């Protein structure tokens, strides 16, 4: 599978044709944001028009390789927020962009109904099979990407609206709120219907995106089926783990409302962990969070010391979960060959099973 190329702006070129020279000059005045791609296209287009009859335009592919998951130059994508020089796509309404994925909103948009759900309202339950089935409906319909339009089912036509639809949430969420409806899991725990989420808290306009995990496509777990809302429309595509770009920043999450069911023959799960039988004695992920306290934390620390990871403790392992425990768990996970979100320092059932095997 060919590795796609992702760049924030058009690449530099040694080509000395008039169009490329003008493009480089336009790029040198760009303010350093993704919109520079569009400014470059406008500049090159102007140069071509002025030079009509003098020389044919160079093929676009020579200077603008295909970027799977990246928007076309004229259409805002999941990684861009239109600026003053950007042109909305054919399905977008100018002046309605609040965040890269649209702000949290009721079904059918700000003027629609029902209203945003009340705080503390129970989450709607769903199965993995239902999540994947709903995700496939947008793939089949080729729902156009938009940060401001809403599909007939009431959900916003961007990446987070797509996840909101697949999970059956009562309102349109965005990448900054989807995490509140889900629990962090590790790579080895991923099952169809989970998501891979990158929310850039420091600058949500740069990179924030989310895709639905549809299942592994290889035994080495290096590629998976991704259900994704991205320009020009919803797609189902084999994708390298965790994503084409910013891979280390995509983290796996599981919807809290998942109940027993199957999707694609995968084992079902409830909540954030596999069935306890997969890891005897595993107390659950909540037992190893900041502020957690209990005998299970001491037991975990003592086992890490036995396995050779005692260097992270300045004193013997105790009953309160702390940074020393997290760093020791992370080192153990990395020793298993796990990287990224799979080595986050918080023991899931597979980490527990391997530690006590």
Coordinates of C-alpha atoms in Angstrom, one line a residue:
X1 CA 0.0 0.0 0.0
X2 CA 1.5 3.3 -1.1
X3 CA 2.1 5.7 1.8
X4 CA 0.3 9.0 1.2
X5 CA 1.9 12.4 1.6
X6 CA 0.5 15.0 4.0
X7 CA 1.8 18.6 4.0
X8 CA 0.4 21.7 5.6
X9 CA 1.3 23.8 2.5
X10 CA 2.3 23.0 -1.1
X11 CA 5.8 21.5 -1.3
X12 CA 8.7 23.5 -2.5
X13 CA 9.8 22.9 -6.0
X14 CA 13.0 23.3 -8.0
X15 CA 11.0 23.7 -11.1
X16 CA 11.7 27.1 -12.8
X17 CA 8.6 27.3 -14.9
X18 CA 6.6 30.6 -14.6
X19 CA 3.8 29.0 -12.7
X20 CA 6.0 27.5 -10.1
X21 CA 8.1 30.7 -9.7
X22 CA 4.9 32.6 -9.1
X23 CA 3.6 29.9 -6.7
X24 CA 6.8 30.1 -4.7
X25 CA 6.5 33.9 -4.4
X26 CA 2.8 33.5 -3.3
X27 CA 3.9 30.9 -0.7
X28 CA 6.5 33.2 0.7
X29 CA 3.8 35.7 1.7
X30 CA 1.5 33.1 3.1
X31 CA 0.8 33.5 6.9
X32 CA 1.8 29.8 7.5
X33 CA -1.7 28.3 7.7
X34 CA -3.2 25.5 5.6
X35 CA -5.1 28.2 3.6
X36 CA -1.8 28.8 1.9
X37 CA -2.5 25.8 -0.3
X38 CA -5.6 27.6 -1.6
X39 CA -3.7 30.8 -2.2
X40 CA -1.1 28.9 -4.1
X41 CA -3.7 27.4 -6.3
X42 CA -5.2 30.8 -7.0
X43 CA -1.8 32.2 -7.9
X44 CA -0.9 29.4 -10.2
X45 CA -4.3 29.6 -11.8
X46 CA -3.8 33.3 -12.5
X47 CA -0.4 32.7 -14.0
X48 CA -1.8 30.0 -16.3
X49 CA -4.6 32.3 -17.5
X50 CA -2.2 35.1 -18.2
X51 CA 0.1 32.8 -20.1
X52 CA -2.7 31.3 -22.2
X53 CA -1.3 30.2 -25.6
X54 CA 2.3 30.5 -24.5
X55 CA 2.7 27.1 -22.7
X56 CA 0.4 24.3 -21.5
X57 CA 0.0 24.0 -17.7
X58 CA 2.0 21.3 -16.0
X59 CA 0.0 18.3 -14.8
X60 CA -1.3 18.9 -11.3
X61 CA 0.0 15.5 -10.1
X62 CA 3.5 16.5 -10.7
X63 CA 3.3 19.2 -8.0
X64 CA 0.3 18.1 -5.9
X65 CA 0.3 14.4 -5.1
X66 CA -2.9 12.8 -3.9
X67 CA -3.4 13.1 -0.1
X68 CA -5.9 10.5 1.1
X69 CA -7.9 12.1 3.9
X70 CA -6.9 15.6 2.9
X71 CA -9.5 18.0 1.4
X72 CA -9.4 19.2 -2.1
X73 CA -8.0 22.7 -2.4
X74 CA -11.4 24.3 -2.7
X75 CA -13.2 22.4 0.0
X76 CA -12.6 22.8 3.8
X77 CA -11.6 19.4 5.3
X78 CA -11.5 17.9 8.7
X79 CA -8.1 19.5 9.4
X80 CA -8.8 23.0 8.4
X81 CA -10.9 25.9 9.6
X82 CA -11.7 28.4 6.7
X83 CA -10.0 31.7 7.1
X84 CA -10.6 35.0 5.5
X85 CA -9.0 33.8 2.2
X86 CA -10.6 30.4 2.1
X87 CA -13.5 29.4 -0.1
X88 CA -16.3 27.2 1.3
X89 CA -17.1 24.0 -0.6
X90 CA -20.3 23.5 -2.6
X91 CA -22.2 22.0 0.4
X92 CA -21.1 24.6 3.0
X93 CA -22.7 27.9 4.1
X94 CA -20.3 30.8 4.5
X95 CA -19.8 32.3 7.9
X96 CA -21.0 29.3 10.0
X97 CA -17.7 27.8 11.1
X98 CA -17.3 27.7 14.8
X99 CA -14.8 24.9 15.2
X100 CA -13.0 22.6 12.7
X101 CA -15.8 20.0 13.2
X102 CA -18.7 22.3 14.0
X103 CA -19.7 23.1 17.5
X104 CA -21.9 21.0 19.7
X105 CA -25.5 21.3 18.3
X106 CA -29.0 19.8 18.4
X107 CA -30.1 17.4 15.7
X108 CA -30.9 19.2 12.4
X109 CA -28.8 22.2 13.4
X110 CA -29.0 25.2 15.8
X111 CA -32.6 25.9 14.7
X112 CA -33.7 22.3 14.8
X113 CA -35.1 20.0 17.4
X114 CA -34.8 18.3 19.8
X115 CA -32.8 20.5 22.1
X116 CA -29.4 19.6 23.5
X117 CA -29.9 16.7 25.9
X118 CA -30.0 17.5 29.6
X119 CA -26.9 17.0 31.7
X120 CA -26.8 13.7 33.4
X121 CA -29.3 12.1 31.0
X122 CA -28.6 8.4 30.5
X123 CA -26.7 7.5 27.3
X124 CA -28.6 5.6 24.6
X125 CA -27.5 2.0 24.5
X126 CA -26.3 0.4 21.2
X127 CA -24.5 -2.7 20.0
X128 CA -21.4 -2.8 17.9
X129 CA -23.4 -4.3 15.0
X130 CA -25.7 -1.3 15.1
X131 CA -22.8 1.2 15.2
X132 CA -21.2 -0.4 12.1
X133 CA -24.6 -0.7 10.3
X134 CA -25.3 3.0 10.8
X135 CA -21.8 3.9 9.7
X136 CA -22.3 1.9 6.5
X137 CA -25.5 3.8 5.7
X138 CA -23.5 7.0 5.1
X139 CA -20.9 5.2 3.1
X140 CA -23.6 3.8 0.8
X141 CA -25.2 7.2 0.5
X142 CA -21.9 9.0 -0.1
X143 CA -22.9 11.7 2.3
X144 CA -21.1 14.9 1.3
X145 CA -18.7 16.4 3.8
X146 CA -19.8 19.6 5.4
X147 CA -19.1 21.4 8.7
X148 CA -22.4 23.3 8.5
X149 CA -24.9 21.1 6.7
X150 CA -27.1 18.4 8.3
X151 CA -28.1 15.1 6.7
X152 CA -31.7 13.9 6.6
X153 CA -31.2 12.0 9.8
X154 CA -30.3 15.2 11.6
X155 CA -26.6 14.8 12.1
X156 CA -24.0 17.2 11.0
X157 CA -22.0 16.1 7.9
X158 CA -18.5 16.2 9.4
X159 CA -16.3 13.7 11.2
X160 CA -17.7 14.2 14.7
X161 CA -21.3 14.4 13.4
X162 CA -20.7 11.1 11.7
X163 CA -19.6 9.5 15.0
X164 CA -22.5 11.0 16.8
X165 CA -24.8 9.4 14.3
X166 CA -23.1 6.0 14.4
X167 CA -23.2 6.0 18.2
X168 CA -26.8 7.2 18.2
X169 CA -26.1 10.2 20.4
X170 CA -29.0 12.6 21.0
X171 CA -27.1 15.6 19.7
X172 CA -24.2 16.5 17.4
X173 CA -20.9 16.4 19.3
X174 CA -17.5 17.5 18.2
X175 CA -14.0 16.2 18.8
X176 CA -13.7 18.2 22.0
X177 CA -16.7 16.5 23.6
X178 CA -16.7 13.0 22.2
X179 CA -14.3 11.9 24.9
X180 CA -16.9 12.6 27.6
X181 CA -19.2 9.9 26.0
X182 CA -16.4 7.3 26.0
X183 CA -13.6 5.5 27.9
X184 CA -10.0 5.3 26.8
X185 CA -8.9 1.8 25.7
X186 CA -5.7 0.4 24.4
X187 CA -4.8 -0.7 20.9
X188 CA -5.1 -4.4 21.9
X189 CA -8.6 -3.7 23.2
X190 CA -10.0 -2.1 20.0
X191 CA -13.1 -3.6 18.6
X192 CA -15.5 -2.5 15.8
X193 CA -17.5 0.5 16.8
X194 CA -14.7 2.1 18.8
X195 CA -13.1 5.3 17.6
X196 CA -9.6 6.7 17.0
X197 CA -9.8 10.4 18.2
X198 CA -7.3 13.2 17.8
X199 CA -8.4 16.3 19.5
X200 CA -5.7 19.0 19.5
X201 CA -6.5 20.9 22.8
X202 CA -3.8 23.4 22.2
X203 CA -5.1 24.4 18.8
X204 CA -8.3 22.5 17.8
X205 CA -8.1 24.0 14.3
X206 CA -4.9 22.0 13.6
X207 CA -5.4 18.3 13.0
X208 CA -8.4 17.4 15.1
X209 CA -10.2 14.5 13.5
X210 CA -12.0 11.2 14.4
X211 CA -12.6 7.9 12.6
X212 CA -14.6 4.8 13.4
X213 CA -12.6 1.5 13.9
X214 CA -14.1 -1.2 11.8
X215 CA -11.7 -4.1 12.5
X216 CA -8.2 -5.2 11.8
X217 CA -7.3 -6.1 8.2
X218 CA -4.0 -7.9 9.0
X219 CA -2.8 -10.2 11.7
X220 CA 0.0 -7.9 12.7
X221 CA -2.5 -5.2 13.6
X222 CA -0.8 -2.5 11.4
X223 CA -3.9 -1.7 9.3
X224 CA -7.6 -1.5 9.9
X225 CA -10.9 -0.7 8.2
X226 CA -11.7 3.0 8.9
X227 CA -15.2 4.4 8.5
X228 CA -14.6 8.1 8.0
X229 CA -16.4 11.3 7.1
X230 CA -13.9 13.3 5.0
X231 CA -14.1 15.3 1.8
X232 CA -15.6 14.7 -0.7
X233 CA -17.9 12.2 1.1
X234 CA -18.1 9.3 3.6
X235 CA -15.8 6.5 2.9
X236 CA -14.7 3.0 4.1
X237 CA -10.9 2.6 3.6
X238 CA -8.1 0.4 4.8
X239 CA -5.9 2.7 6.9
X240 CA -2.5 2.4 8.6
X241 CA -2.7 2.4 12.4
X242 CA -3.4 4.9 13.9
X243 CA -3.9 7.3 11.0
X244 CA -2.2 8.6 7.9
X245 CA -0.7 11.6 9.7
X246 CA -0.3 12.6 13.3
X247 CA -0.5 8.9 14.0
X248 CA 0.8 9.0 17.6
X249 CA -1.8 11.5 18.6
X250 CA -4.8 9.4 17.7
X251 CA -6.1 7.7 20.8
X252 CA -8.6 4.8 21.0
X253 CA -11.9 5.3 22.8
X254 CA -15.0 3.2 23.4
X255 CA -18.5 4.5 23.7
X256 CA -19.9 4.1 27.2
X257 CA -23.3 3.0 25.9
X258 CA -22.0 -0.1 24.1
X259 CA -23.9 -3.3 25.2
X260 CA -23.5 -6.9 24.4
X261 CA -23.6 -7.6 20.7
X262 CA -21.3 -8.5 17.8
X263 CA -20.1 -6.8 14.6
X264 CA -18.2 -8.7 11.9
X265 CA -17.9 -11.8 14.2
X266 CA -15.8 -9.9 16.7
X267 CA -16.3 -10.6 20.4
X268 CA -18.7 -8.3 22.2
X269 CA -17.8 -6.2 25.2
X270 CA -19.6 -4.0 27.7
X271 CA -18.0 -0.8 28.9
X272 CA -14.3 -0.2 28.7
X273 CA -12.9 -3.7 29.2
X274 CA -13.0 -7.2 27.8
X275 CA -14.9 -9.8 29.7
X276 CA -13.1 -10.6 33.0
X277 CA -12.5 -14.2 31.9
X278 CA -9.9 -12.8 29.4
X279 CA -7.8 -11.5 32.3
X280 CA -8.5 -13.3 35.6
X281 CA -8.4 -11.0 38.6
X282 CA -8.4 -7.8 36.5
X283 CA -10.2 -5.2 38.6
X284 CA -11.1 -2.8 35.8
X285 CA -9.5 0.3 34.3
X286 CA -11.0 2.6 37.0
X287 CA -8.8 1.0 39.6
X288 CA -5.7 2.5 37.9
X289 CA -6.6 6.2 37.5
X290 CA -5.2 9.3 39.2
X291 CA -6.4 9.3 42.8
X292 CA -7.2 5.5 42.7
X293 CA -6.4 3.7 46.0
X294 CA -6.6 0.0 46.9
X295 CA -4.8 -3.3 47.3
X296 CA -5.0 -3.9 43.6
X297 CA -2.6 -1.0 43.0
X298 CA -0.1 -2.5 45.5
X299 CA -0.4 -5.9 43.9
X300 CA 0.2 -4.4 40.4
X301 CA 3.3 -2.5 41.6
X302 CA 4.8 -5.6 43.4
X303 CA 4.3 -7.6 40.2
X304 CA 6.0 -4.9 38.1
X305 CA 9.0 -5.0 40.6
X306 CA 9.2 -8.8 40.1
X307 CA 9.2 -8.4 36.4
X308 CA 12.2 -6.0 36.6
X309 CA 10.5 -2.6 36.5
X310 CA 11.2 -1.5 40.1
X311 CA 13.6 1.3 39.0
X312 CA 10.7 3.6 38.8
X313 CA 9.9 3.4 42.5
X314 CA 11.8 5.5 45.0
X315 CA 10.0 3.6 47.7
X316 CA 8.1 0.2 47.7
X317 CA 4.9 0.1 45.7
X318 CA 1.9 1.3 47.7
X319 CA -1.9 1.3 47.5
X320 CA -2.2 4.8 45.9
X321 CA -1.9 5.0 42.1
X322 CA 0.9 7.4 41.1
X323 CA 3.3 8.5 38.4
X324 CA 5.8 5.8 39.3
X325 CA 3.2 3.1 38.7
X326 CA 2.2 4.6 35.4
X327 CA 5.8 4.9 34.2
X328 CA 6.5 1.3 35.2
X329 CA 3.4 0.0 33.4
X330 CA 4.4 2.1 30.3
X331 CA 7.9 0.5 30.3
X332 CA 6.3 -2.9 30.5
X333 CA 3.9 -2.2 27.7
X334 CA 6.7 -0.9 25.5
X335 CA 8.7 -4.1 26.2
X336 CA 5.7 -5.9 24.6
X337 CA 6.3 -4.0 21.4
X338 CA 3.4 -1.6 21.9
X339 CA 3.6 2.0 20.9
X340 CA 1.4 5.1 20.9
X341 CA -2.0 4.7 22.7
X342 CA -1.3 1.1 23.4
X343 CA 1.6 2.1 25.7
X344 CA -0.2 4.8 27.7
X345 CA 0.9 3.5 31.1
X346 CA -2.6 2.5 32.2
X347 CA -3.1 -1.3 32.5
X348 CA -5.9 -2.8 30.4
X349 CA -6.9 -6.4 30.6
X350 CA -4.3 -7.6 28.2
X351 CA -1.5 -5.8 30.1
X352 CA -2.8 -7.4 33.3
X353 CA -3.0 -10.8 31.7
X354 CA 0.6 -10.6 30.5
X355 CA 1.9 -9.3 33.8
X356 CA 0.4 -12.1 35.8
X357 CA 0.7 -14.9 33.2

